[in-house]
Coordinates of C-alpha atoms and ligand atoms in Angstrom, one line a residue:
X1 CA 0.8 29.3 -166.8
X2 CA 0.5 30.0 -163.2
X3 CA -3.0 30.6 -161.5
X4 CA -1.6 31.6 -158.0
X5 CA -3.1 35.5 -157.2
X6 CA -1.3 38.5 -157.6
X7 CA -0.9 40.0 -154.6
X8 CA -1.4 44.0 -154.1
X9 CA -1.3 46.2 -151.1
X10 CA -1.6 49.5 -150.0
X11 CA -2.1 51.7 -146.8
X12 CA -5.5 52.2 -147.1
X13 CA -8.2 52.1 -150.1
X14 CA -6.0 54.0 -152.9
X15 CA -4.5 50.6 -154.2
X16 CA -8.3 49.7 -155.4
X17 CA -7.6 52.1 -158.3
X18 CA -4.7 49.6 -159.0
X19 CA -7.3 46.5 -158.9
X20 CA -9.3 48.4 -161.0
X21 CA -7.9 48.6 -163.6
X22 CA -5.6 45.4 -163.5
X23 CA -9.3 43.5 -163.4
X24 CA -10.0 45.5 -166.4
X25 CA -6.7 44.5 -168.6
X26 CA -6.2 40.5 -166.4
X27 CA -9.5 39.4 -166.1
X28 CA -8.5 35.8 -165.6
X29 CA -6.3 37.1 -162.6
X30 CA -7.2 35.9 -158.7
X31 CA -5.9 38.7 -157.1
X32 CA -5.7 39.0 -153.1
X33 CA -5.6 43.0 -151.9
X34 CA -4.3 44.0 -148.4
X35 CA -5.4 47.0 -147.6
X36 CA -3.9 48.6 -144.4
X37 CA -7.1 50.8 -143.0
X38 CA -5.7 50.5 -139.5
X39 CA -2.7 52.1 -140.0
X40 CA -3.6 54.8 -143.2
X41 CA -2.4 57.4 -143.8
X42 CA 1.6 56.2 -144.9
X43 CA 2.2 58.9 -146.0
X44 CA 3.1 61.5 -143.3
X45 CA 5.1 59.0 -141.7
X46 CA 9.0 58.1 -141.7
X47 CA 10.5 56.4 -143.8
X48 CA 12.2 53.9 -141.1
X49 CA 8.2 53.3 -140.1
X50 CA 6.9 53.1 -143.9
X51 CA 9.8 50.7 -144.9
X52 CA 8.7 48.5 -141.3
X53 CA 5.3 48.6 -142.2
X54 CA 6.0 48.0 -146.0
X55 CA 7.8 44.8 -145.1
X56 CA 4.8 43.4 -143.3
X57 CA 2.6 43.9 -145.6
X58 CA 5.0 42.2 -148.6
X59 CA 5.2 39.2 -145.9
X60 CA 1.3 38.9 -145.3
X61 CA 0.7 38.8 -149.0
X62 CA 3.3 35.6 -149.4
X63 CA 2.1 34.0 -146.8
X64 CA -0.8 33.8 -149.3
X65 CA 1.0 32.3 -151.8
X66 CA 0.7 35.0 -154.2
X67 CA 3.1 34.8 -157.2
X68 CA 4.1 38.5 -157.7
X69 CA 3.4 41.8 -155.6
X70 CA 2.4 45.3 -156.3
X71 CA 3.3 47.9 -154.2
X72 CA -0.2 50.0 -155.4
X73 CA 1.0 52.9 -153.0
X74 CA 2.8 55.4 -154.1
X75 CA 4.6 56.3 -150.8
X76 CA 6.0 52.7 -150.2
X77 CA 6.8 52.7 -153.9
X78 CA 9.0 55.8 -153.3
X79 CA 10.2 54.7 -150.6
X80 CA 11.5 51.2 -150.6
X81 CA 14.7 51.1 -152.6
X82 CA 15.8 48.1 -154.1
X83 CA 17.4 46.7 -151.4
X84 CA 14.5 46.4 -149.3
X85 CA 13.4 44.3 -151.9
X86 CA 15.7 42.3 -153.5
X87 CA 15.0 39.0 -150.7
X88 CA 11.0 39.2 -151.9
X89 CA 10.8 35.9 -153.3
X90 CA 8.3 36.9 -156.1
X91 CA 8.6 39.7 -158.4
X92 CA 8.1 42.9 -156.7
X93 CA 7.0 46.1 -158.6
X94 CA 5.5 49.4 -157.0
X95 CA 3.8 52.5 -159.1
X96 CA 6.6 54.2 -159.5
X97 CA 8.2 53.5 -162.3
X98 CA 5.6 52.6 -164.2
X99 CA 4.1 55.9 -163.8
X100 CA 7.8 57.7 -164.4
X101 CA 8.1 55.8 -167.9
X102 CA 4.5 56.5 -169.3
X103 CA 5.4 60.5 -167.7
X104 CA 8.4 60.5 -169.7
X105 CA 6.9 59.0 -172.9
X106 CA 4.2 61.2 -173.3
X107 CA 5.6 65.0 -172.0
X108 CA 6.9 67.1 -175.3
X109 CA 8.2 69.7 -173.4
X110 CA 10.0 67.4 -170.4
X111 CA 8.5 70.1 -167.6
X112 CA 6.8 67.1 -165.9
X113 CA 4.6 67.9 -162.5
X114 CA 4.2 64.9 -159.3
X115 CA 1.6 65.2 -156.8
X116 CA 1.5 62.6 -154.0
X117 CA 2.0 62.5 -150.4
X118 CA 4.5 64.1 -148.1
X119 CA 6.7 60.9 -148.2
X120 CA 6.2 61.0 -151.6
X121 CA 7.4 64.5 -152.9
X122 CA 9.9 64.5 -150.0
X123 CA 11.8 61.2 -151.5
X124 CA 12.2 62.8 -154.8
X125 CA 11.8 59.4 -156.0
X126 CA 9.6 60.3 -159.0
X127 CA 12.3 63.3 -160.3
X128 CA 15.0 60.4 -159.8
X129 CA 13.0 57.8 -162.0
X130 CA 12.0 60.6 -164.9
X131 CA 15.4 62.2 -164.8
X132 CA 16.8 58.2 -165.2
X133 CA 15.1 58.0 -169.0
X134 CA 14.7 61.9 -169.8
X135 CA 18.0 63.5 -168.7
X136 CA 16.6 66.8 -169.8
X137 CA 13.4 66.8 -167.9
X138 CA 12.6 69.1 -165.2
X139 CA 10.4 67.4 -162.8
X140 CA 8.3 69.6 -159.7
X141 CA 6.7 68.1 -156.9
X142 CA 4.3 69.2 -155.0
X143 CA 2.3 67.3 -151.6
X144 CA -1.3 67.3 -151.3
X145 CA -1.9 66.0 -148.3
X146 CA -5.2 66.7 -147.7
X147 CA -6.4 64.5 -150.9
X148 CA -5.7 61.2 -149.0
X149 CA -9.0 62.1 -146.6
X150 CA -10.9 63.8 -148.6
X151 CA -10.9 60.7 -150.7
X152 CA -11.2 58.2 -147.9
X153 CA -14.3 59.9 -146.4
X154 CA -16.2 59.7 -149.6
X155 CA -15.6 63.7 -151.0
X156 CA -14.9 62.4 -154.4
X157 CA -18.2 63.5 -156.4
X158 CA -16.7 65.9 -159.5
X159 CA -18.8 69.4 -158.2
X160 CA -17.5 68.7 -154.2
X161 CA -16.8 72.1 -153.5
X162 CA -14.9 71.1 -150.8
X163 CA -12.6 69.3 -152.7
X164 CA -12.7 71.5 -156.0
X165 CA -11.4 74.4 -153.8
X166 CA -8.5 72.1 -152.0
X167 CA -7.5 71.0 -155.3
X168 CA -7.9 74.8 -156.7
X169 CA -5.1 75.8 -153.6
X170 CA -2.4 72.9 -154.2
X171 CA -2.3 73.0 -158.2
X172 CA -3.2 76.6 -159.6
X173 CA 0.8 76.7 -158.9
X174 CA 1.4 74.4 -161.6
X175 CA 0.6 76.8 -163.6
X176 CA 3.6 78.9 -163.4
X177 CA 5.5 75.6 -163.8
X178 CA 4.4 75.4 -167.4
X179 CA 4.1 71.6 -167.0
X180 CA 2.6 69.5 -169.9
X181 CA 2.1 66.1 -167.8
X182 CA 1.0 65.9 -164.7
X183 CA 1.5 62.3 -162.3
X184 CA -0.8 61.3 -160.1
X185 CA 1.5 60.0 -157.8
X186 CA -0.9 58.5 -155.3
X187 CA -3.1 56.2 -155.7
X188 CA -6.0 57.8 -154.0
X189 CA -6.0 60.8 -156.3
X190 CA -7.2 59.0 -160.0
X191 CA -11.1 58.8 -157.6
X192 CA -10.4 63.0 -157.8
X193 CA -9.3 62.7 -161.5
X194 CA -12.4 64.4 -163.3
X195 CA -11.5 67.4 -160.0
X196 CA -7.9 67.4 -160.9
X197 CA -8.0 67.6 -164.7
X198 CA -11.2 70.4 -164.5
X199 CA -8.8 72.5 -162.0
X200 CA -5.9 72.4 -164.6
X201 CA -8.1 73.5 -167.4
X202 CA -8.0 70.0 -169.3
X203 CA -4.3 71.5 -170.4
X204 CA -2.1 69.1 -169.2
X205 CA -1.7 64.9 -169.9
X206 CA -2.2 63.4 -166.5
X207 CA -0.8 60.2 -165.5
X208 CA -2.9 57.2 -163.7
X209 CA 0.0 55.3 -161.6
X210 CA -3.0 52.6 -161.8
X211 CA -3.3 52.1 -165.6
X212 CA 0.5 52.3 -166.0
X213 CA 1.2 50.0 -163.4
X214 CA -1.6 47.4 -164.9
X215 CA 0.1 47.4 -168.3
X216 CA 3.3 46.7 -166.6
X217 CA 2.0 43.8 -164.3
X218 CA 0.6 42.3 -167.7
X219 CA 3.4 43.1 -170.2
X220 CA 5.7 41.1 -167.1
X221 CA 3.5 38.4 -166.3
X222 CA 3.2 37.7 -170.5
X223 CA 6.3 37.7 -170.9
X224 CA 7.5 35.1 -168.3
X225 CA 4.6 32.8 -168.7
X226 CA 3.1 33.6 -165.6
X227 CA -0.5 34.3 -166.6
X228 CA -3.4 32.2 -165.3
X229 CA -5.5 30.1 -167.9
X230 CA -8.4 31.9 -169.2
X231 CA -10.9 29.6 -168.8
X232 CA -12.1 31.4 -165.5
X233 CA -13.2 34.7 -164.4
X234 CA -10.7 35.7 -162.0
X235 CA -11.6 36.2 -158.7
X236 CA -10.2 39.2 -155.7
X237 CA -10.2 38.6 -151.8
X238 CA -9.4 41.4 -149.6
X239 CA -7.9 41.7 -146.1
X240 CA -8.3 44.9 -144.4
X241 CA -6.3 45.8 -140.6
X242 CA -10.0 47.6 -139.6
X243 CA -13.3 47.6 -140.1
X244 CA -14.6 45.4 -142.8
X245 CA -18.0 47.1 -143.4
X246 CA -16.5 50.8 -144.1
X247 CA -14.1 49.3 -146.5
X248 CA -16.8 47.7 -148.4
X249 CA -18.8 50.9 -148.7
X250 CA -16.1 53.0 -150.0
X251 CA -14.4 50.1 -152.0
X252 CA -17.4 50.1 -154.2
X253 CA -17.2 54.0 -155.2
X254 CA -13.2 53.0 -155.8
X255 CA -14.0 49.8 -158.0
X256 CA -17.6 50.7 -159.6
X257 CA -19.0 47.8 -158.1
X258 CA -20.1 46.4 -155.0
X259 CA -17.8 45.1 -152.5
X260 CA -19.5 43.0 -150.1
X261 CA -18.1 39.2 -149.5
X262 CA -14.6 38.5 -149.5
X263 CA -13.8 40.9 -147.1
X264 CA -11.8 39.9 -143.9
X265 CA -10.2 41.4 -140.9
X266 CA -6.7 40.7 -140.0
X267 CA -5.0 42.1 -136.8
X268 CA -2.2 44.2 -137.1
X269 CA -0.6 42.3 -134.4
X270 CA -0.7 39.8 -136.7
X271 CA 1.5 40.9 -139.1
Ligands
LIG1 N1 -2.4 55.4 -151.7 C1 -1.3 55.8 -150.9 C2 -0.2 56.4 -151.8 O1 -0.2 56.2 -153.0 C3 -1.9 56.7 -149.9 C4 -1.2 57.6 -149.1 C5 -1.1 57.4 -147.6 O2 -1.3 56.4 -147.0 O3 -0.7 58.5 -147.0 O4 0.7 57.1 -151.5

């Protein structure tokens, strides 16, 4: 048994999808969020300055003592390769994989489509991890850059027009792909799922890197002993690197419930 927090971070809000839905499946769980508002969006950025920033964010969560960290950002997942891992002193995992192995599982025909951020697509991370376990598969990326604010500015209601349309312009493409599965490989984009699967005409499987990525965290901590005792309700503590009152707001259309205490500011000097 070990009740130390998971620790999870993203650049921004997206990572909340994560929390979600490992609050759902680990109750028990303390879990401590750092959510990097001052510095979104990653994912137009470098990869020198995503691996720098990465890096900070991994050391502000074990400065807090947490016993194992979740990259719940699909950039830095794609990004970081194990090397820039290995000296994490807890077990790391991002979204990646987790995502690529449920992808892979559930496609018939192996024509498998990724969304996610420039960074993201650009990496070809995702058609690396598939291609690792289906040999076969043919894997198409494609960025969607403008998903990351729509989301963060609240545009997430299921008729936004505004938002329909945008998603109308970067998928109808798929289309000609004749994909079957379809990852969400950001972790802003499940708060756009009810747009994304309407667009694709309910025809394809899509993938939630969040729900994935819970199992995972679970299936590991299980299996090494490492969950906390369930005699508690766990409890989650977020940092943000801006302000604390617009992350609360918007957390609470992320998480389905209100985000009010447990919210603190930390300077990105800091980090
Ligand atoms: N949630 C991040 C991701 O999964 C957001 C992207 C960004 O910061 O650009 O990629």
């Amino acid at each position: 048994m070990d009740n130390r927090p998971i620790g999870v971070f993203d650049s921004g809000l997206g990572g909340l999808t994560v929390v979600k839905e490992l609050k759902k499946i680990l109750p028990h769980e303390n879990i401590v969020y750092f959510g990097d508002t001052g510095r979104v969006p990653y994912g137009n950025r470098s990869r020198e300055t995503i691996r720098r920033y990465a890096a900070q964010d991994i050391n502000f969560l074990c400065s807090h003592d947490v016993k194992m960290i979740v990259a719940a950002c699909g950039t830095v997942s794609s990004v970081l390769t194990d090397k820039d891992v290995k000296d994490v002193s807890v077990p790391y995992t991002g979204v990646l994989l987790p995502a690529a192995q449920e992808a892979a599982a559930l496609s018939d025909s192996g024509r498998i489509g990724v969304i996610g951020t420039t960074a993201t697509v650009r990496s070809g991370a995702y058609g690396k991890a598939i291609r690792g376990i289906r040999p076969e598969a043919k894997v198409v990326g494609r960025d969607c850059p403008l998903f990351v604010p729509l989301v963060e500015n609240g545009l997430v209601a299921p008729d936004n027009e505004i938002t329909r349309l945008t998603a109308k312009m970067y998928l109808e493409p798929f289309f000609e792909e004749h994909i079957d599965t379809l990852i969400l490989g950001c972790t802003h984009y499940p708060i756009i799922y009810d747009i994304i699967a309407q667009v694709m005409d309910y025809s394809v499987t899509l993938v939630d890197p969040g729900q994935a990525t819970a199992r995972y965290v679970k299936g590991y901590l299980m299996q090494h002993g490492m969950g906390s005792g369930e005699d508690r309700q766990g409890e989650c503590h977020y940092y943000v690197s801006d302000r604390t009152d617009e992350f609360s707001n918007i957390a609470g259309i992320f998480l389905g419930e209100k985000v009010d205490q447990n919210v603190e500011y930390v300077s990105v000097d800091t980090l």
